[in-house]
Amino acid sequence: QVQLVESGGGLVQAGVSLRLSCAASGRTFSSYAMGWFRQAPGKEREFVGTISGSGGSTSYADSVKGRFTISRDNAKKTVYLQMNSLKPEDTAVYYCAQAWGFYAFMKEVEYAYWGQGTQVTVSS
């Protein structure tokens, strides 16, 4: 059974950095892409970024490109989301997800398993 546990969220001021972690258990971690999504209050969940199983390929939403970086440590079965220059509009619950395959992109249906989420609040 796959379990994904996010950590690292919190309340921060605009402009600072924060790193989220997502620890996985269950399937062979390196065989599957991992993604980050977020859901702001009153809004639908949206794609943030994704990383391939090997870590060699990443893709990001335009809203975070250049500020956020996804990485993974397959030995530790953990994926990270480094968030720099945070803005109030980045406030959301952040979810990590494990894809059905080695590559994945922005559609939720491409992801098989989801974590419970971690709250990130950015004050102005």
XYZ file of N, CA, C and O in Angstrom:
496
model
N 0.836 -1.186 0.000
C 0.000 0.000 0.000
C 0.874 1.240 0.000
O 1.800 1.351 0.777
N 0.556 2.167 -0.886
C 1.343 3.392 -1.009
C 0.875 4.416 0.007
O -0.320 4.631 0.193
N 1.832 5.028 0.659
C 1.533 6.104 1.590
C 2.449 7.281 1.276
O 3.653 7.102 1.095
N 1.870 8.463 1.210
C 2.619 9.692 0.959
C 2.362 10.645 2.117
O 1.207 10.937 2.434
N 3.431 11.150 2.707
C 3.293 12.027 3.861
C 4.078 13.307 3.617
O 5.312 13.284 3.529
N 3.344 14.406 3.517
C 3.971 15.706 3.301
C 4.353 16.341 4.633
O 3.703 16.104 5.653
N 5.370 17.198 4.582
C 5.775 17.960 5.757
C 6.470 19.229 5.300
O 6.839 19.357 4.124
N 6.635 20.155 6.230
C 7.381 21.370 5.932
C 6.554 22.627 5.732
O 7.107 23.708 5.546
N 5.243 22.484 5.750
C 4.399 23.657 5.580
C 4.448 24.563 6.798
O 5.011 24.219 7.840
N 3.853 25.742 6.667
C 3.815 26.663 7.786
C 3.380 28.046 7.370
O 2.950 28.266 6.232
N 3.499 28.963 8.307
C 3.149 30.365 8.084
C 4.443 31.152 7.914
O 5.292 31.156 8.814
N 4.586 31.810 6.772
C 5.796 32.576 6.486
C 5.420 33.929 5.888
O 4.285 34.125 5.446
N 6.385 34.826 5.875
C 6.167 36.133 5.265
C 6.528 36.091 3.784
O 7.339 35.268 3.343
N 5.953 36.983 3.053
C 6.253 37.071 1.630
C 7.750 37.315 1.418
O 8.383 38.048 2.172
N 8.269 36.668 0.393
C 9.662 36.851 0.032
C 10.613 35.799 0.558
O 11.740 35.681 0.065
N 10.162 35.036 1.547
C 11.062 34.039 2.116
C 10.929 32.722 1.364
O 10.137 32.595 0.436
N 11.734 31.748 1.807
C 11.738 30.431 1.185
C 11.202 29.383 2.143
O 11.242 29.554 3.368
N 10.723 28.306 1.566
C 10.207 27.183 2.343
C 10.432 25.927 1.523
O 10.334 25.966 0.287
N 10.750 24.838 2.198
C 10.918 23.566 1.486
C 9.946 22.530 2.030
O 9.929 22.246 3.231
N 9.163 21.985 1.136
C 8.251 20.903 1.485
C 8.912 19.565 1.156
O 9.682 19.463 0.201
N 8.569 18.575 1.942
C 9.046 17.209 1.710
C 7.852 16.279 1.621
O 6.797 16.532 2.209
N 8.045 15.206 0.885
C 7.013 14.187 0.778
C 7.697 12.832 0.813
O 8.445 12.488 -0.110
N 7.459 12.092 1.884
C 8.057 10.774 2.046
C 7.092 9.712 1.563
O 5.906 9.726 1.930
N 7.596 8.798 0.753
C 6.751 7.769 0.164
C 7.115 6.389 0.677
O 8.262 6.119 1.040
N 6.137 5.535 0.696
C 6.355 4.133 1.011
C 5.439 3.322 0.116
O 4.411 3.820 -0.362
N 5.823 2.063 -0.101
C 4.962 1.193 -0.891
C 5.624 0.699 -2.150
O 6.318 -0.311 -2.134
N 5.425 1.400 -3.251
C 5.931 0.943 -4.535
C 7.403 1.324 -4.700
O 7.934 2.133 -3.950
N 8.033 0.774 -5.724
C 9.411 1.138 -6.054
C 9.442 2.606 -6.458
O 9.008 2.985 -7.538
N 9.976 3.419 -5.589
C 9.848 4.870 -5.707
C 10.387 5.403 -7.021
O 9.765 6.242 -7.675
N 11.553 4.936 -7.422
C 12.219 5.483 -8.604
C 11.515 5.140 -9.916
O 11.887 5.653 -10.969
N 10.522 4.287 -9.869
C 9.810 3.890 -11.080
C 8.687 4.848 -11.452
O 8.094 4.721 -12.528
N 8.402 5.796 -10.579
C 7.215 6.630 -10.764
C 7.520 8.116 -10.646
O 8.271 8.542 -9.765
N 6.905 8.866 -11.550
C 6.977 10.316 -11.433
C 6.247 10.774 -10.177
O 5.345 10.096 -9.675
N 6.654 11.930 -9.700
C 5.998 12.542 -8.551
C 5.556 13.947 -8.922
O 6.245 14.648 -9.675
N 4.459 14.362 -8.379
C 3.955 15.690 -8.673
C 3.573 16.440 -7.414
O 3.351 15.849 -6.363
N 3.546 17.749 -7.551
C 3.024 18.625 -6.497
C 1.845 19.404 -7.055
O 1.901 19.924 -8.180
N 0.801 19.469 -6.277
C -0.391 20.242 -6.609
C -0.710 21.122 -5.412
O -0.197 20.917 -4.315
N -1.583 22.090 -5.619
C -1.999 22.928 -4.501
C -3.446 23.344 -4.680
O -3.961 23.417 -5.801
N -4.085 23.640 -3.556
C -5.476 24.092 -3.573
C -5.629 25.260 -2.618
O -5.444 25.103 -1.408
N -5.938 26.399 -3.190
C -6.190 27.610 -2.410
C -7.648 27.631 -1.967
O -8.503 26.997 -2.601
N -7.959 28.374 -0.913
C -9.342 28.436 -0.436
C -10.301 28.905 -1.528
O -10.046 29.911 -2.203
N -11.346 28.148 -1.726
C -12.352 28.520 -2.704
C -11.982 28.262 -4.150
O -12.719 28.654 -5.068
N -10.856 27.609 -4.364
C -10.396 27.345 -5.725
C -10.192 25.853 -5.944
O -10.084 25.085 -5.000
N -10.127 25.476 -7.213
C -9.859 24.083 -7.542
C -8.374 23.782 -7.349
O -7.529 24.674 -7.418
N -8.097 22.518 -7.150
C -6.705 22.099 -7.026
C -6.001 22.303 -8.367
O -6.579 22.021 -9.428
N -4.764 22.786 -8.303
C -4.026 23.070 -9.530
C -2.641 22.448 -9.492
O -2.050 22.223 -8.430
N -2.133 22.200 -10.665
C -0.815 21.629 -10.856
C 0.269 22.637 -10.486
O 0.159 23.825 -10.818
N 1.306 22.161 -9.803
C 2.444 23.010 -9.473
C 3.676 22.566 -10.267
O 4.333 23.363 -10.926
N 3.973 21.276 -10.189
C 5.137 20.782 -10.905
C 5.229 19.275 -10.811
O 4.528 18.634 -10.032
N 6.115 18.715 -11.628
C 6.290 17.273 -11.648
C 7.746 16.930 -11.944
O 8.480 17.727 -12.535
N 8.140 15.737 -11.522
C 9.492 15.262 -11.753
C 9.410 13.795 -12.153
O 8.644 13.022 -11.567
N 10.205 13.409 -13.126
C 10.183 12.031 -13.600
C 10.790 11.083 -12.572
O 11.402 11.516 -11.594
N 10.630 9.807 -12.815
C 11.103 8.806 -11.871
C 12.585 8.887 -11.569
O 13.017 8.689 -10.429
N 13.361 9.216 -12.575
C 14.814 9.323 -12.390
C 15.239 10.681 -11.855
O 16.367 10.862 -11.402
N 14.318 11.646 -11.964
C 14.660 13.008 -11.579
C 15.260 13.821 -12.711
O 15.575 14.993 -12.534
N 15.378 13.225 -13.883
C 16.029 13.900 -14.981
C 15.155 14.872 -15.746
O 15.658 15.652 -16.562
N 13.874 14.825 -15.496
C 12.950 15.699 -16.212
C 11.983 16.342 -15.235
O 11.419 15.668 -14.372
N 11.827 17.651 -15.354
C 10.886 18.386 -14.512
C 10.036 19.316 -15.373
O 10.436 19.705 -16.483
N 8.898 19.667 -14.839
C 8.023 20.602 -15.522
C 7.247 21.372 -14.462
O 6.913 20.810 -13.417
N 6.953 22.652 -14.757
C 6.326 23.509 -13.764
C 5.175 24.313 -14.368
O 5.159 24.609 -15.560
N 4.269 24.695 -13.484
C 3.241 25.638 -13.877
C 3.890 27.003 -14.098
O 4.873 27.349 -13.439
N 3.306 27.765 -14.996
C 3.867 29.087 -15.288
C 3.915 29.974 -14.047
O 4.813 30.803 -13.896
N 2.948 29.791 -13.161
C 2.848 30.657 -11.987
C 3.998 30.464 -10.998
O 4.243 31.335 -10.158
N 4.701 29.347 -11.079
C 5.784 29.086 -10.136
C 7.135 28.930 -10.820
O 8.160 28.822 -10.140
N 7.143 28.928 -12.118
C 8.382 28.714 -12.872
C 9.415 29.778 -12.497
O 9.110 30.969 -12.461
N 10.616 29.332 -12.205
C 11.675 30.243 -11.806
C 11.741 30.503 -10.317
O 12.747 31.033 -9.820
N 10.695 30.132 -9.585
C 10.682 30.323 -8.122
C 10.687 28.992 -7.373
O 11.271 28.901 -6.292
N 10.028 28.005 -7.926
C 9.910 26.700 -7.276
C 10.790 25.681 -7.998
O 10.928 25.725 -9.224
N 11.337 24.753 -7.223
C 12.156 23.682 -7.783
C 11.784 22.358 -7.139
O 11.712 22.259 -5.915
N 11.527 21.371 -7.978
C 11.239 20.022 -7.495
C 12.502 19.178 -7.628
O 13.188 19.229 -8.654
N 12.761 18.396 -6.610
C 13.866 17.441 -6.655
C 13.442 16.170 -5.933
O 12.403 16.156 -5.261
N 14.234 15.136 -6.087
C 13.896 13.888 -5.418
C 15.166 13.163 -5.021
O 16.206 13.287 -5.681
N 15.048 12.406 -3.958
C 16.126 11.535 -3.488
C 15.554 10.129 -3.485
O 14.804 9.761 -2.570
N 15.874 9.373 -4.497
C 15.269 8.047 -4.626
C 15.740 7.082 -3.541
O 15.009 6.161 -3.176
N 16.930 7.291 -3.023
C 17.408 6.435 -1.935
C 16.582 6.655 -0.672
O 16.350 5.717 0.095
N 16.136 7.886 -0.477
C 15.335 8.208 0.697
C 13.841 8.144 0.411
O 13.025 8.375 1.305
N 13.478 7.863 -0.840
C 12.070 7.806 -1.240
C 11.345 9.097 -0.860
O 10.233 9.072 -0.304
N 11.974 10.193 -1.177
C 11.435 11.494 -0.800
C 11.522 12.452 -1.975
O 12.522 12.470 -2.697
N 10.475 13.243 -2.147
C 10.457 14.304 -3.143
C 10.320 15.630 -2.405
O 9.694 15.707 -1.349
N 10.956 16.649 -2.964
C 10.996 17.956 -2.319
C 10.409 19.027 -3.238
O 10.469 18.923 -4.459
N 9.897 20.057 -2.617
C 9.461 21.241 -3.353
C 10.094 22.442 -2.664
O 9.685 22.832 -1.571
N 11.127 22.983 -3.299
C 11.787 24.184 -2.788
C 11.042 25.400 -3.335
O 10.938 25.570 -4.556
N 10.538 26.206 -2.432
C 9.736 27.366 -2.832
C 10.464 28.637 -2.402
O 10.667 28.863 -1.198
N 10.868 29.427 -3.361
C 11.570 30.683 -3.094
C 10.691 31.871 -3.463
O 9.748 31.742 -4.238
N 11.029 33.013 -2.914
C 10.304 34.258 -3.224
C 8.801 34.060 -3.106
O 8.036 34.397 -4.014
N 8.385 33.524 -1.986
C 6.969 33.206 -1.814
C 6.108 34.457 -1.842
O 6.505 35.535 -1.377
N 4.910 34.299 -2.395
C 3.948 35.380 -2.519
C 2.668 34.996 -1.782
O 2.372 33.810 -1.616
N 1.881 35.970 -1.377
C 0.602 35.638 -0.719
C -0.284 34.731 -1.570
O -1.003 33.883 -1.020
N -0.206 34.870 -2.874
C -1.017 34.025 -3.752
C -0.540 32.579 -3.804
O -1.195 31.730 -4.409
N 0.581 32.282 -3.160
C 1.037 30.895 -3.047
C 0.374 30.185 -1.872
O 0.573 28.979 -1.684
N -0.406 30.917 -1.087
C -1.108 30.326 0.039
C -2.069 29.239 -0.436
O -2.908 29.481 -1.300
N -1.893 28.045 0.113
C -2.707 26.901 -0.315
C -2.334 25.684 0.519
O -1.337 25.694 1.247
N -3.136 24.654 0.367
C -2.746 23.323 0.843
C -1.981 22.659 -0.295
O -2.471 22.599 -1.426
N -0.802 22.193 0.009
C 0.059 21.570 -0.997
C 0.014 20.052 -0.852
O 0.199 19.523 0.249
N -0.202 19.396 -1.987
C -0.315 17.945 -2.018
C 0.789 17.356 -2.886
O 1.067 17.875 -3.970
N 1.376 16.268 -2.433
C 2.224 15.512 -3.342
C 1.436 14.317 -3.846
O 0.488 13.858 -3.200
N 1.829 13.849 -5.005
C 1.127 12.739 -5.632
C 2.119 11.870 -6.386
O 3.106 12.366 -6.926
N 1.836 10.593 -6.424
C 2.672 9.646 -7.163
C 1.932 9.194 -8.409
O 0.771 8.783 -8.334
N 2.619 9.265 -9.516
C 1.986 8.992 -10.803
C 1.818 7.501 -11.072
O 2.364 6.647 -10.383
N 1.059 7.231 -12.119
C 0.879 5.856 -12.565
C 2.131 5.352 -13.279
O 2.370 4.141 -13.325
N 2.921 6.246 -13.837
C 4.065 5.824 -14.622
C 5.321 6.628 -14.358
O 5.368 7.461 -13.458
N 6.324 6.392 -15.166
C 7.641 7.011 -15.001
C 7.616 8.504 -15.285
O 8.347 9.281 -14.694
N 6.731 8.875 -16.232
C 6.557 10.289 -16.565
C 5.113 10.684 -16.287
O 4.196 9.878 -16.407
N 4.936 11.926 -15.941
C 3.586 12.453 -15.758
C 3.644 13.950 -15.990
O 4.718 14.555 -15.974
N 2.477 14.512 -16.162
C 2.443 15.962 -16.393
C 1.418 16.594 -15.477
O 1.455 16.349 -14.277
N 0.508 17.351 -15.979
C -0.281 18.221 -15.125
C -1.687 17.742 -14.803
O -2.375 18.376 -14.009
N -2.121 16.652 -15.397
C -3.483 16.202 -15.164
C -3.562 15.313 -13.935
O -2.774 14.381 -13.772
N -4.552 15.556 -13.099
C -4.692 14.777 -11.877
C -4.903 13.296 -12.142
O -4.474 12.454 -11.353
N -5.515 12.979 -13.254
C -5.790 11.571 -13.555
C -4.513 10.780 -13.815
O -4.517 9.554 -13.805
N -3.423 11.486 -14.042
C -2.145 10.809 -14.268
C -1.524 10.306 -12.967
O -0.518 9.613 -12.972
N -2.117 10.717 -11.858
C -1.546 10.409 -10.551
C -2.431 9.407 -9.801
O -3.637 9.583 -9.700
N -1.776 8.397 -9.253
C -2.511 7.291 -8.646
C -2.732 7.465 -7.151
O -3.742 7.010 -6.612
N -1.776 8.075 -6.492
C -1.833 8.172 -5.038
C -1.549 9.601 -4.606
O -0.735 10.294 -5.220
N -2.197 9.983 -3.504
C -2.129 11.363 -3.023
C -1.853 11.390 -1.525
O -2.332 10.536 -0.780
N -1.094 12.410 -1.114
C -0.911 12.645 0.296
C -2.070 13.442 0.867
O -2.990 13.820 0.144
N -1.997 13.695 2.162
C -3.064 14.404 2.851
C -2.934 15.913 2.753
O -3.889 16.640 3.038
N -1.779 16.385 2.369
C -1.582 17.815 2.175
C -0.939 18.495 3.368
O -1.054 18.030 4.505
N -0.276 19.599 3.091
C 0.322 20.428 4.129
C 0.024 21.888 3.812
O 0.109 22.307 2.664
N -0.357 22.631 4.829
C -0.777 24.023 4.635
C 0.428 24.943 4.534
O 1.338 24.893 5.368
N 0.397 25.792 3.537
C 1.379 26.870 3.394
C 0.616 28.179 3.371
O -0.276 28.367 2.536
N 0.956 29.062 4.280
C 0.314 30.367 4.353
C 1.384 31.439 4.254
O 2.338 31.439 5.028
N 1.219 32.332 3.279
C 2.185 33.397 3.056
C 1.513 34.721 3.365
O 0.538 35.095 2.707
N 2.038 35.419 4.339
C 1.467 36.710 4.720
C 2.201 37.840 4.009
O 3.395 37.750 3.729
N 1.480 38.906 3.773
C 2.071 40.047 3.053
C 2.721 41.031 4.004
O 2.569 40.962 5.195
